[in-house]
Coordinates of N, CA and C and ligand atoms in Angstrom, one line a residue:
M1 N 26.0 -8.3 -36.7 CA 24.7 -8.1 -36.6 C 23.7 -8.8 -35.6
E2 N 23.8 -10.1 -35.9 CA 23.2 -11.3 -35.2 C 23.4 -11.2 -33.9
G3 N 25.0 -10.8 -33.5 CA 25.6 -10.9 -32.1 C 25.0 -9.6 -31.6
N4 N 25.0 -8.9 -32.0 CA 24.3 -7.3 -31.9 C 23.0 -7.5 -31.2
C5 N 22.0 -8.5 -32.1 CA 21.0 -8.1 -31.7 C 20.5 -8.9 -30.5
R6 N 21.1 -10.2 -30.3 CA 21.2 -11.1 -29.5 C 21.5 -10.2 -27.9
L7 N 22.6 -9.5 -27.9 CA 22.6 -9.3 -27.2 C 21.5 -8.0 -26.7
R8 N 21.0 -7.1 -27.5 CA 20.3 -6.0 -27.3 C 18.9 -7.0 -26.8
R9 N 19.0 -7.7 -27.2 CA 17.6 -9.2 -26.5 C 17.2 -8.7 -25.5
E10 N 18.4 -8.9 -24.7 CA 18.2 -9.2 -23.2 C 17.5 -8.2 -22.7
N11 N 17.3 -6.9 -23.0 CA 16.8 -5.9 -22.4 C 15.4 -5.7 -22.8
L12 N 14.2 -5.3 -22.4 CA 13.1 -4.8 -22.7 C 13.3 -3.4 -23.2
W13 N 13.0 -4.1 -24.7 CA 13.9 -2.0 -25.6 C 12.5 -1.9 -25.8
A14 N 12.6 -0.2 -26.0 CA 11.5 0.4 -26.2 C 11.8 1.7 -27.0
P15 N 12.1 1.6 -28.2 CA 12.6 2.9 -29.0 C 11.8 4.2 -29.4
W16 N 10.1 3.9 -28.9 CA 9.6 4.9 -28.5 C 9.8 5.8 -27.8
R17 N 10.4 5.5 -26.6 CA 10.9 6.1 -25.6 C 12.1 7.3 -25.7
I18 N 12.5 7.6 -27.2 CA 13.3 8.4 -27.4 C 12.5 10.0 -27.4
K19 N 11.5 9.7 -27.6 CA 10.5 11.2 -27.7 C 10.7 11.6 -26.4
Y20 N 10.5 10.5 -25.2 CA 10.6 11.1 -23.6 C 11.8 11.7 -23.3
I21 N 12.9 10.7 -24.0 CA 14.2 10.9 -23.4 C 14.8 12.0 -24.1
Q22 N 14.0 12.6 -25.2 CA 14.9 14.1 -25.9 C 13.6 15.1 -25.3
G23 N 12.4 14.8 -24.8 CA 11.8 15.8 -23.9 C 12.2 16.2 -22.4
L24 N 13.0 15.1 -22.0 CA 13.4 15.0 -20.4 C 13.9 17.0 -20.7
G25 N 13.8 17.7 -19.2 CA 14.2 18.7 -19.0 C 13.8 20.1 -19.6
K26 N 13.1 19.8 -20.8 CA 12.4 20.7 -21.7 C 11.0 21.5 -20.7
S27 N 10.6 20.2 -19.9 CA 9.6 21.0 -19.0 C 10.0 21.0 -17.7
S28 N 9.4 22.1 -17.0 CA 9.6 22.1 -15.7 C 8.5 21.5 -14.5
E29 N 7.8 21.4 -15.3 CA 6.6 20.9 -14.4 C 6.5 19.7 -14.4
C30 N 6.5 19.1 -13.1 CA 6.4 17.2 -13.1 C 4.6 17.0 -13.6
F31 N 5.2 15.9 -14.6 CA 3.5 15.5 -15.0 C 2.7 15.0 -13.8
I32 N 2.9 13.9 -12.9 CA 2.6 13.9 -11.6 C 1.6 14.7 -11.1
C33 N 2.7 15.6 -10.8 CA 2.0 16.9 -9.9 C 0.4 17.3 -10.6
H34 N 0.8 17.9 -11.7 CA 0.0 18.4 -13.3 C -1.2 17.4 -13.2
N35 N -1.1 15.8 -13.4 CA -2.1 15.4 -13.0 C -3.0 15.6 -11.4
V36 N -2.0 15.6 -10.8 CA -2.9 15.6 -9.5 C -3.8 16.6 -9.3
K37 N -3.1 18.1 -9.9 CA -4.0 19.3 -10.1 C -4.6 19.7 -11.0
N38 N -4.8 18.7 -12.0 CA -6.1 18.9 -12.8 C -6.8 17.5 -13.1
P39 N -7.6 17.3 -12.2 CA -8.8 16.3 -12.6 C -9.5 16.2 -13.9
Q40 N -10.0 17.7 -13.8 CA -10.7 17.8 -15.3 C -10.1 17.6 -16.8
D41 N -8.7 17.5 -16.9 CA -8.1 16.7 -17.7 C -9.0 15.7 -18.6
G42 N -9.8 14.7 -18.0 CA -10.3 13.7 -18.5 C -9.1 12.7 -19.2
T43 N -9.8 12.0 -20.4 CA -8.4 10.7 -20.4 C -7.1 11.4 -21.0
G44 N -7.1 12.5 -21.0 CA -5.5 13.3 -21.8 C -4.8 12.8 -20.9
N45 N -5.0 13.0 -19.2 CA -3.9 12.8 -18.4 C -3.3 11.2 -17.9
L46 N -4.4 10.3 -18.7 CA -4.3 9.1 -18.9 C -4.0 8.7 -17.0
V47 N -5.2 9.4 -16.0 CA -5.3 8.8 -14.3 C -6.2 7.6 -14.7
V48 N -5.7 6.2 -14.3 CA -6.4 5.3 -14.0 C -7.0 5.4 -12.9
W49 N -6.9 5.9 -11.5 CA -7.5 6.1 -10.1 C -7.0 7.3 -9.8
R50 N -7.8 7.6 -8.7 CA -7.2 9.0 -8.0 C -7.9 7.9 -6.5
T51 N -6.8 7.7 -5.8 CA -7.1 7.5 -4.3 C -7.1 8.9 -2.9
P52 N -7.4 8.4 -1.9 CA -7.0 9.6 -0.7 C -5.7 10.0 -0.6
R53 N -4.8 9.2 -1.0 CA -3.2 9.9 -0.7 C -2.4 9.5 -2.3
C54 N -3.2 8.9 -3.4 CA -2.4 8.4 -4.2 C -2.6 8.8 -5.4
I55 N -2.2 8.4 -6.6 CA -2.8 8.6 -7.5 C -2.3 7.4 -8.5
V56 N -2.6 6.8 -9.7 CA -2.2 5.6 -10.8 C -2.4 5.8 -11.9
I57 N -1.8 6.7 -12.8 CA -1.5 7.0 -14.2 C -0.8 6.0 -15.1
L58 N -1.6 5.2 -16.5 CA -0.6 5.2 -17.2 C 0.6 5.7 -18.0
N59 N 1.5 4.9 -18.2 CA 2.8 5.3 -18.5 C 2.8 5.9 -19.9
R60 N 2.5 7.1 -20.0 CA 2.7 7.8 -21.5 C 3.7 7.4 -22.5
F61 N 4.8 6.9 -22.1 CA 6.0 6.2 -22.8 C 6.1 5.2 -22.0
P62 N 5.6 4.1 -22.3 CA 5.4 2.4 -21.8 C 6.6 1.8 -22.0
Y63 N 7.0 1.0 -21.1 CA 8.2 -0.3 -21.5 C 7.2 -1.5 -22.1
N64 N 6.2 -1.6 -21.7 CA 5.5 -2.6 -22.1 C 3.7 -2.2 -22.4
N65 N 2.8 -2.6 -22.8 CA 1.5 -2.5 -22.5 C 0.8 -2.4 -21.1
G66 N 0.1 -1.6 -20.5 CA -0.3 -1.5 -19.8 C 0.7 -1.1 -18.3
H67 N 1.7 -0.6 -18.7 CA 2.7 0.0 -17.7 C 2.0 1.2 -16.8
L68 N 1.6 0.9 -15.8 CA 1.4 1.8 -14.7 C 2.4 2.2 -13.4
L69 N 1.8 4.0 -13.4 CA 3.0 4.3 -12.1 C 2.1 4.4 -11.0
I70 N 2.2 4.6 -10.2 CA 1.4 4.7 -8.6 C 2.3 5.6 -8.3
A71 N 2.0 6.8 -7.7 CA 2.7 7.9 -6.7 C 2.0 8.6 -5.7
P72 N 2.4 8.5 -4.6 CA 2.0 9.9 -3.8 C 1.5 10.9 -4.5
L73 N 0.6 11.5 -3.9 CA 0.0 12.7 -4.7 C 0.8 14.1 -4.1
R74 N 1.3 13.8 -2.9 CA 2.6 14.6 -2.4 C 3.7 15.2 -3.3
H75 N 4.6 15.8 -3.8 CA 5.6 15.6 -4.7 C 6.9 15.5 -3.8
I76 N 7.2 14.2 -3.5 CA 8.6 13.8 -2.5 C 9.4 13.1 -3.4
P77 N 10.2 12.9 -2.9 CA 11.0 12.1 -3.9 C 11.6 10.7 -3.3
D78 N 11.6 10.4 -2.0 CA 11.9 8.6 -1.7 C 11.2 8.8 -0.5
L79 N 11.4 7.4 0.3 CA 10.5 6.8 0.7 C 10.9 7.3 2.0
D80 N 11.9 8.1 2.5 CA 11.8 9.0 3.7 C 10.7 9.9 4.1
Q81 N 10.4 10.4 2.8 CA 9.3 11.6 3.1 C 7.9 11.1 3.0
A82 N 7.5 9.8 2.8 CA 6.3 9.0 2.5 C 6.1 8.7 4.4
T83 N 4.9 9.2 4.6 CA 4.2 9.3 5.7 C 3.9 7.3 5.6
G84 N 3.5 6.3 6.8 CA 2.7 5.0 6.6 C 1.9 4.8 6.0
E85 N 0.6 5.7 6.0 CA -0.6 5.8 5.2 C 0.2 5.5 3.9
E86 N 0.8 6.8 3.5 CA 0.9 6.9 1.8 C 1.7 5.7 1.4
L87 N 2.7 4.8 2.2 CA 3.2 4.0 1.5 C 2.3 2.6 1.5
M88 N 1.5 2.7 2.8 CA 0.8 1.3 3.2 C -0.2 1.8 1.4
E89 N -0.8 2.4 1.2 CA -1.9 2.9 0.4 C -1.0 2.3 -1.1
M90 N 0.2 2.7 -1.4 CA 0.9 2.7 -2.6 C 1.1 1.2 -2.8
I91 N 0.9 0.2 -1.6 CA 1.5 -1.2 -1.8 C 0.1 -2.2 -1.8
L92 N -0.9 -1.2 -1.6 CA -2.4 -1.9 -1.7 C -2.8 -1.3 -3.2
L93 N -2.4 -0.4 -3.9 CA -2.3 0.0 -5.2 C -1.6 -0.9 -5.7
V94 N -0.1 -1.2 -5.8 CA 0.5 -2.3 -6.4 C -0.8 -3.9 -6.7
R95 N -1.1 -4.0 -5.7 CA -2.4 -5.1 -5.4 C -3.0 -5.1 -6.6
E96 N -3.8 -3.8 -6.3 CA -5.3 -3.3 -7.1 C -4.6 -3.6 -8.6
S97 N -3.7 -2.9 -8.6 CA -2.9 -2.7 -10.2 C -3.0 -4.1 -11.0
Q98 N -2.3 -4.9 -10.3 CA -1.9 -6.1 -10.7 C -3.5 -6.9 -10.8
R99 N -4.2 -6.6 -10.2 CA -5.4 -7.3 -10.1 C -6.4 -6.7 -11.4
A100 N -6.2 -5.3 -11.8 CA -7.2 -4.6 -13.2 C -6.7 -4.9 -14.4
L101 N -4.8 -5.0 -14.3 CA -4.3 -5.3 -15.5 C -4.4 -6.7 -15.6
S102 N -4.6 -7.7 -14.9 CA -4.8 -9.1 -15.3 C -6.5 -9.4 -15.8
L103 N -7.3 -8.7 -14.8 CA -8.5 -9.1 -16.1 C -8.6 -8.1 -17.4
A104 N -7.9 -6.9 -17.2 CA -7.8 -6.6 -18.5 C -7.0 -7.3 -19.7
I105 N -5.8 -7.2 -19.6 CA -5.0 -7.8 -20.7 C -4.4 -9.1 -20.2
K106 N -4.8 -10.1 -19.4 CA -4.2 -11.1 -18.8 C -2.6 -11.4 -19.3
P107 N -1.5 -10.6 -18.1 CA -0.1 -10.5 -18.4 C 0.1 -11.9 -17.7
H108 N 1.5 -12.7 -18.4 CA 2.1 -13.9 -17.6 C 2.9 -13.5 -16.7
G109 N 3.1 -12.2 -16.4 CA 4.2 -12.2 -15.3 C 4.1 -10.4 -14.8
F110 N 4.6 -9.7 -14.1 CA 4.8 -8.4 -13.6 C 6.3 -8.0 -13.5
N111 N 6.7 -6.9 -13.7 CA 7.9 -6.2 -13.3 C 7.3 -5.1 -12.4
V112 N 7.9 -4.9 -10.8 CA 7.4 -4.1 -10.3 C 9.0 -3.7 -9.5
G113 N 8.8 -2.3 -9.8 CA 10.0 -1.7 -9.2 C 10.2 0.0 -9.2
M114 N 10.8 0.2 -8.3 CA 11.4 1.9 -8.1 C 12.7 2.2 -8.4
N115 N 12.8 3.2 -9.1 CA 14.2 3.7 -9.1 C 14.3 5.2 -8.7
F116 N 15.5 5.0 -7.7 CA 16.0 6.3 -6.9 C 17.2 7.1 -7.6
G117 N 17.0 8.5 -7.7 CA 18.1 9.4 -8.7 C 18.2 8.9 -10.0
R118 N 18.7 10.1 -10.7 CA 18.8 9.8 -12.1 C 19.8 8.7 -12.2
S119 N 20.7 8.8 -12.0 CA 21.8 7.1 -12.1 C 21.1 6.1 -12.5
S120 N 20.0 5.9 -11.3 CA 19.9 4.6 -11.7 C 18.4 4.3 -12.6
G121 N 18.6 5.6 -13.5 CA 17.2 5.2 -14.9 C 16.1 6.3 -14.5
A122 N 16.2 6.6 -13.1 CA 14.6 7.6 -13.1 C 14.9 8.5 -13.6
G123 N 13.2 8.4 -15.0 CA 13.2 9.7 -15.7 C 12.8 10.9 -15.0
L124 N 12.0 11.0 -13.6 CA 11.6 11.7 -12.8 C 11.9 11.5 -11.5
P125 N 13.2 11.8 -11.0 CA 13.7 11.7 -9.7 C 12.9 12.2 -8.7
D126 N 12.1 13.5 -9.0 CA 11.8 14.4 -8.0 C 10.4 14.0 -7.1
H127 N 9.8 12.9 -8.1 CA 8.5 12.2 -7.5 C 8.8 11.0 -7.3
L128 N 8.4 10.6 -6.0 CA 8.4 8.8 -5.6 C 7.4 8.4 -6.5
H129 N 7.4 7.2 -7.5 CA 6.6 6.5 -8.1 C 7.1 5.1 -8.3
I130 N 6.0 4.1 -8.3 CA 6.3 2.7 -7.9 C 6.2 2.1 -10.1
H131 N 6.8 1.6 -10.5 CA 6.6 0.8 -11.6 C 5.8 -0.4 -11.8
I132 N 4.7 -0.6 -12.4 CA 4.3 -2.0 -12.9 C 4.2 -1.9 -14.2
V133 N 4.9 -3.0 -14.5 CA 5.3 -3.6 -15.9 C 4.5 -4.8 -16.4
P134 N 3.4 -4.9 -16.8 CA 3.3 -6.7 -17.0 C 3.9 -7.4 -18.0
R135 N 4.1 -7.9 -18.2 CA 4.8 -9.3 -18.9 C 4.3 -10.3 -19.5
W136 N 4.9 -11.0 -20.7 CA 4.0 -11.9 -21.3 C 5.0 -13.0 -22.1
D137 N 5.3 -13.9 -21.8 CA 6.1 -15.0 -22.2 C 6.1 -14.4 -23.7
G138 N 8.1 -14.5 -23.6 CA 8.7 -14.3 -25.1 C 8.3 -12.7 -25.5
D139 N 7.9 -11.8 -24.5 CA 7.6 -10.3 -25.0 C 8.9 -9.4 -25.4
T140 N 10.3 -9.6 -25.0 CA 11.4 -9.3 -25.5 C 11.6 -10.1 -26.8
N141 N 11.2 -11.2 -26.6 CA 12.3 -12.0 -28.1 C 11.5 -11.8 -29.6
F142 N 10.0 -11.1 -29.3 CA 9.6 -11.1 -30.6 C 9.7 -9.7 -31.0
M143 N 10.2 -8.6 -30.2 CA 10.6 -7.4 -30.3 C 11.9 -7.3 -31.7
K144 N 11.3 -6.9 -32.7 CA 12.1 -6.9 -34.1 C 13.0 -5.5 -33.4
V145 N 14.1 -5.6 -32.8 CA 15.1 -4.8 -32.4 C 16.2 -4.1 -33.3
C146 N 16.2 -4.8 -34.0 CA 16.8 -4.0 -35.3 C 15.8 -3.0 -35.9
S147 N 14.4 -2.9 -35.7 CA 13.7 -2.1 -36.5 C 13.0 -1.2 -35.4
D148 N 12.3 -0.3 -35.8 CA 11.7 0.8 -35.1 C 9.9 0.0 -34.8
T149 N 9.9 -1.3 -34.8 CA 8.4 -1.8 -34.6 C 7.9 -1.2 -33.2
N150 N 6.7 -1.1 -33.3 CA 6.2 -0.6 -31.8 C 5.3 -1.5 -31.1
V151 N 5.6 -2.1 -30.2 CA 5.3 -2.9 -29.7 C 4.2 -3.2 -28.9
I152 N 3.7 -1.7 -28.4 CA 2.4 -1.2 -27.8 C 0.8 -1.5 -28.7
S153 N 0.6 -2.6 -28.7 CA -0.9 -3.2 -29.6 C -2.2 -2.6 -29.0
Q154 N -2.0 -1.8 -27.7 CA -3.4 -1.6 -27.6 C -2.9 0.3 -27.1
S155 N -4.0 1.2 -27.9 CA -3.8 2.2 -27.5 C -4.3 2.9 -25.9
L156 N -3.5 3.9 -26.0 CA -3.2 4.4 -24.3 C -4.7 4.6 -24.1
V157 N -5.7 5.4 -24.7 CA -7.1 5.7 -24.2 C -7.9 4.5 -24.5
E158 N -7.8 3.6 -25.3 CA -8.4 2.7 -25.1 C -8.1 1.5 -23.5
L159 N -6.9 1.4 -23.5 CA -6.6 0.7 -21.8 C -7.4 1.9 -21.1
L160 N -7.2 2.5 -21.2 CA -7.5 3.5 -19.9 C -9.2 3.5 -19.7
E161 N -10.1 3.5 -20.9 CA -11.1 3.0 -20.7 C -11.6 1.3 -20.0
Q162 N -10.4 0.6 -20.4 CA -10.8 -0.7 -20.4 C -10.8 -0.8 -18.9
L163 N -9.8 -0.2 -18.2 CA -9.1 0.1 -16.7 C -10.3 0.7 -16.1
K164 N -10.7 1.6 -16.6 CA -12.2 1.8 -15.9 C -13.2 1.0 -15.7
Q165 N -13.4 0.9 -16.6 CA -14.7 -0.1 -16.9 C -14.5 -1.3 -16.0
I166 N -13.4 -2.1 -16.0 CA -13.2 -3.0 -15.1 C -13.2 -3.0 -13.4
S167 N -12.9 -1.5 -13.1 CA -12.3 -1.0 -12.0 C -14.3 -0.7 -11.5
R168 N -15.1 -0.1 -12.5 CA -16.5 -0.1 -11.8 C -17.2 -1.4 -11.7
E169 N -16.9 -2.4 -12.5 CA -17.4 -3.7 -12.5 C -17.0 -4.7 -11.3
H170 N -15.4 -4.4 -11.0 CA -15.3 -5.1 -9.9 C -15.0 -4.4 -8.6
G171 N -15.3 -3.4 -8.7 CA -15.0 -2.4 -7.3 C -13.6 -1.7 -7.1
L172 N -12.8 -1.8 -7.9 CA -11.7 -1.2 -7.6 C -11.2 0.1 -7.8
P173 N -10.3 0.5 -7.0 CA -9.2 -0.1 -6.2 C -9.7 -0.3 -4.9
R174 N -9.8 -1.6 -4.3 CA -9.9 -1.8 -2.5 C -8.8 -1.5 -2.1
L175 N -9.0 -0.8 -0.5 CA -7.5 0.1 -0.1 C -7.6 -0.9 1.2
D176 N -8.3 -1.7 1.6 CA -8.6 -2.3 2.7 C -8.2 -4.4 2.8
Ligands
ZN201 ZN1 5.4 16.3 -8.7

């Protein structure tokens, strides 16, 4: 048992994601496109920012508190189809997301990454997106990997409201 735990602790382990994994393939609608097309959904869609070419959304099934997704508005699978303006806006939003999260929840670090294709672990391979995952010293170590302890300490809606408040106060996102 102890050996097993030590092995698994090397990963950021998120047991609540099973709901997401079990839901894969059940819905044909891309949730990013759904959020793009339904601005009236309010807090239900967890959209933090809408910018001219992109959308920034709180991941409903986060790896860690404050896990954001940055995506172009267009339903495109990879960088080849993105325009220079879209790519520029996405990387500026990486910067702005880090700024907002740093003000809101003071992470010690970030993982920023992209997955291409299902074999890479991409849950939504058809709509390009960048993951921003806040990290804290020891955040994998305190997870009780042999239980179902949920480490997400702040509700998604509460965090969404906090990020929107910070955005208003600090004039985020800045795209210049
Ligand atoms: Zn889409």
